[in-house]
Amino acid sequence: MPADTSFIAMPTQVKTFADPSTLADAFAADFSNWLSEQRQPTVTVALSGGSTPKLLFTRWANQFADKVDWTRVHFFWCDERCVAPEDPDSNYGVAKELFLDSVKIPAENVHRMIGESTPADERARYETEIAEHVAVGDNGLPVFDYVMLGMGDDGHTASIFPHENQFLKSSNVCEVATHPTSGQKRITLTGPVLNNANKIAFLITGAGKADVLADVVGHSGDFDRYPASHIQVDDLTFYLDQPAAAKL
Ligand SMILES: O=C(O)[C@H](O)[C@@H](O)[C@H](O)[C@H](O)COP(=O)(O)O
């Protein structure tokens, strides 16, 4: 079914699809087209974790394995759980298993957060890794070419949770976050860095997110409490399935 494309409060685009599978197909195609339009030799892309990107990763590993010139893509992460790659919770581990091991991407293009390291040490190390590989804007902050985000049922994005909204204004590039219920430590990019990106896409699916998403997109209700509401760049697109978009 063709995407329903409508413009809303922020200069933002919303694309709604019948199901997560169709969404993954469309995003994979849009990403491939975007990359082919980029003039610079390489691009920097920050990935998110969780369950929603998994279908996209399988598309990248199969239908798009030879359609995308992966030598042009440097992958970073918006956030990571402080676990080893073998742990099922590892965002890098999932990406590695579902697509990185299946596409022709140079190892030096994969800039993972070292989840098994001491969180404070890794926060600092990853800031250095970003400084060495990502362009810097006039504001002195890194400029990712493309950032992929998700949103939790509580309105969190990357690993910026509502109880740590100070990370939306942090002067650091990365912070050590704490999951509100599990207490799991995370490393996350901060609000100013996310909002410094040239392009951002939210991939969000499931009815469980519809109420919060309506507030986030419409800047209504409790929106200010939801970190996802504070992601604002000129080139922002929401890729949604119908259940997630049901209350827009
Ligand atoms: O590491 C993470 O968990 C993510 O980066 C996180 O921000 C994710 O995007 C949301 O939690 C949505 O997760 P789902 O896609 O599983 O709903």
XYZ file of C-alpha atoms and ligand atoms in Angstrom:
265
model
C 0.000 0.000 0.000
C 1.457 3.420 -0.911
C 2.698 5.464 1.990
C 0.291 8.057 3.405
C 2.574 11.120 3.469
C 1.262 14.095 5.509
C 2.958 17.197 6.951
C 2.292 18.069 10.607
C 3.231 20.662 13.238
C 7.024 20.359 12.934
C 8.670 20.378 9.480
C 8.375 16.633 9.646
C 7.198 13.904 7.349
C 5.121 10.922 8.451
C 5.032 7.758 6.337
C 2.566 5.088 7.460
C 2.659 1.483 6.307
C 0.263 -1.448 6.710
C 2.781 -3.529 8.683
C 6.394 -3.658 9.956
C 7.495 -5.735 6.970
C 6.299 -3.178 4.404
C 7.866 -0.447 6.523
C 11.225 -2.253 6.497
C 11.065 -2.643 2.700
C 10.294 1.030 2.213
C 12.973 2.249 4.611
C 15.626 -0.006 3.053
C 14.757 1.377 -0.397
C 14.732 5.006 0.822
C 18.089 4.501 2.546
C 19.611 3.024 -0.585
C 18.322 5.946 -2.688
C 19.554 8.457 -0.126
C 23.043 6.937 -0.149
C 23.241 7.046 -3.940
C 22.379 10.769 -3.823
C 25.208 11.580 -1.389
C 28.189 13.201 -3.090
C 30.731 12.742 -0.297
C 32.713 9.471 -0.560
C 31.558 8.144 2.830
C 28.643 8.773 5.173
C 28.210 8.358 8.935
C 25.076 6.549 10.093
C 24.042 6.018 13.736
C 21.861 2.979 14.380
C 19.433 2.237 17.171
C 18.713 -1.078 18.801
C 15.623 -2.770 20.179
C 13.338 -4.985 18.070
C 12.024 -2.644 15.352
C 15.251 -2.406 13.252
C 15.571 -6.220 13.003
C 13.401 -6.515 9.874
C 15.390 -3.751 8.239
C 18.638 -5.531 9.080
C 17.365 -8.687 7.352
C 16.535 -6.611 4.275
C 20.045 -5.146 4.309
C 21.503 -8.652 4.595
C 19.418 -10.020 1.717
C 17.602 -7.836 -0.850
C 20.015 -4.904 -0.381
C 23.272 -6.767 0.329
C 24.605 -6.030 -3.168
C 22.485 -2.943 -3.902
C 24.196 -0.780 -1.260
C 27.886 0.135 -1.458
C 28.672 -0.643 2.173
C 32.274 0.554 1.764
C 30.781 4.093 1.773
C 28.952 3.620 5.120
C 30.466 4.102 8.561
C 28.111 2.712 11.211
C 27.912 4.058 14.745
C 25.327 3.450 17.468
C 22.946 5.901 19.108
C 23.071 3.735 22.210
C 24.214 0.421 23.564
C 23.389 -1.790 26.466
C 26.419 -2.377 28.672
C 26.731 -6.058 27.775
C 29.068 -8.145 25.615
C 28.248 -8.695 21.900
C 27.254 -12.311 22.580
C 24.518 -11.139 24.965
C 21.055 -11.135 23.281
C 20.621 -7.595 24.635
C 23.609 -6.264 22.649
C 22.562 -3.817 19.922
C 25.851 -4.369 18.102
C 25.504 -8.134 18.543
C 22.079 -8.127 16.888
C 23.266 -5.957 13.975
C 26.347 -8.138 13.512
C 24.315 -11.335 13.452
C 21.487 -10.004 11.265
C 23.447 -8.056 8.637
C 26.999 -6.869 9.344
C 28.372 -10.412 8.957
C 26.472 -10.775 5.661
C 27.458 -7.637 3.778
C 30.766 -6.447 2.319
C 31.566 -3.774 4.845
C 35.167 -3.112 5.930
C 35.699 -3.879 9.626
C 37.085 -0.364 10.129
C 33.685 1.042 9.046
C 31.934 -0.503 12.055
C 32.296 1.721 15.129
C 30.606 -0.177 17.895
C 30.180 0.934 21.506
C 32.132 -1.577 23.602
C 29.288 -2.675 25.833
C 31.410 -5.044 27.892
C 33.754 -2.243 28.978
C 33.341 -0.083 32.102
C 30.502 2.317 31.226
C 32.336 5.504 32.269
C 35.474 4.480 30.386
C 33.497 3.528 27.285
C 31.574 6.809 27.345
C 34.880 8.684 27.120
C 36.451 6.295 24.601
C 33.447 6.480 22.271
C 33.532 10.299 22.341
C 37.120 10.041 21.075
C 36.120 7.489 18.418
C 33.407 9.858 17.188
C 35.791 12.834 17.228
C 38.186 10.865 15.012
C 35.602 9.798 12.412
C 32.608 12.155 12.374
C 32.541 15.670 10.913
C 32.253 18.521 13.406
C 29.697 21.328 13.025
C 30.164 25.037 13.697
C 28.794 24.382 17.168
C 31.707 22.041 17.869
C 29.437 18.991 18.001
C 29.628 15.923 15.712
C 27.321 15.927 12.683
C 26.037 12.471 11.754
C 24.769 12.254 8.196
C 21.877 9.974 9.142
C 20.490 8.912 12.516
C 17.982 6.092 12.952
C 15.910 6.238 16.123
C 13.194 4.230 17.760
C 10.843 5.113 20.586
C 9.890 3.147 23.683
C 6.357 2.980 25.134
C 7.556 5.560 27.714
C 8.646 7.998 25.017
C 12.361 7.316 25.417
C 14.658 7.414 22.391
C 18.231 6.152 22.055
C 18.823 5.542 25.772
C 17.523 8.892 26.905
C 14.760 7.964 29.338
C 12.194 10.378 30.849
C 13.875 10.184 34.273
C 17.146 11.379 32.699
C 15.845 14.191 30.516
C 18.903 16.231 31.447
C 20.717 14.249 28.742
C 18.589 16.142 26.210
C 20.668 19.217 27.031
C 23.978 17.633 28.006
C 27.183 19.322 26.853
C 28.738 15.864 26.462
C 28.567 13.775 23.293
C 27.773 10.574 25.194
C 26.346 9.808 28.631
C 25.997 6.726 30.817
C 22.268 6.079 31.254
C 20.288 3.743 33.482
C 17.249 1.811 32.334
C 14.363 2.922 34.621
C 13.105 -0.549 35.542
C 15.954 -3.024 34.923
C 18.682 -0.686 36.131
C 20.732 -1.837 33.142
C 23.535 0.578 32.285
C 23.551 2.042 28.796
C 25.753 4.357 26.766
C 23.797 6.920 24.792
C 24.353 9.808 22.425
C 22.929 12.994 23.888
C 20.134 15.281 22.698
C 22.346 18.025 21.229
C 24.307 15.465 19.189
C 21.174 13.755 17.896
C 19.696 17.136 16.973
C 22.897 18.058 15.168
C 22.346 15.320 12.569
C 21.683 16.166 8.926
C 18.841 13.646 8.701
C 16.829 11.588 11.201
C 14.347 8.784 10.773
C 12.185 7.304 13.525
C 11.138 3.699 12.917
C 8.220 2.976 15.236
C 5.761 0.095 15.231
C 3.033 -1.310 17.451
C -0.234 -0.160 19.036
C 1.459 0.153 22.416
C 3.142 3.333 21.224
C 0.149 5.070 19.638
C -0.854 7.292 22.573
C 2.634 8.539 23.336
C 3.423 8.943 19.636
C 0.339 11.115 19.131
C 1.617 13.469 21.850
C 5.177 13.413 20.505
C 4.189 14.157 16.908
C 1.408 16.593 17.785
C 3.344 18.295 20.584
C 0.267 17.753 22.723
C -0.550 16.342 26.133
C 2.491 15.216 28.081
C 4.826 15.591 25.066
C 7.459 17.593 26.933
C 8.155 14.669 29.276
C 8.925 12.344 26.359
C 12.529 12.517 25.130
C 11.416 11.628 21.580
C 9.520 14.952 21.447
C 12.800 16.813 21.738
C 14.268 15.365 18.571
C 13.915 18.199 16.090
C 15.861 18.553 12.861
C 14.788 19.966 9.506
C 14.955 16.578 7.782
C 12.916 14.346 10.118
C 10.752 11.442 8.981
C 8.578 9.064 10.991
C 8.244 5.580 9.498
C 5.227 4.084 11.237
C 3.018 1.060 10.967
C -0.715 1.605 11.126
C -1.176 0.516 14.761
C 1.484 2.993 15.905
C -0.063 5.762 13.770
C -3.622 5.007 14.847
C -3.997 8.047 17.124
C -2.306 10.679 14.932
O 18.738 0.139 22.669
C 17.561 0.403 22.562
O 16.671 -0.176 23.178
C 17.133 1.425 21.569
O 18.026 2.096 20.929
C 15.865 2.093 22.034
O 15.856 3.450 22.007
C 14.771 1.533 21.134
O 14.782 2.189 19.897
C 13.420 1.657 21.794
O 13.509 1.050 23.059
C 12.337 0.983 20.983
O 12.585 -0.379 21.032
P 11.699 -1.432 20.198
O 12.052 -1.240 18.787
O 12.141 -2.766 20.708
O 10.260 -1.127 20.480
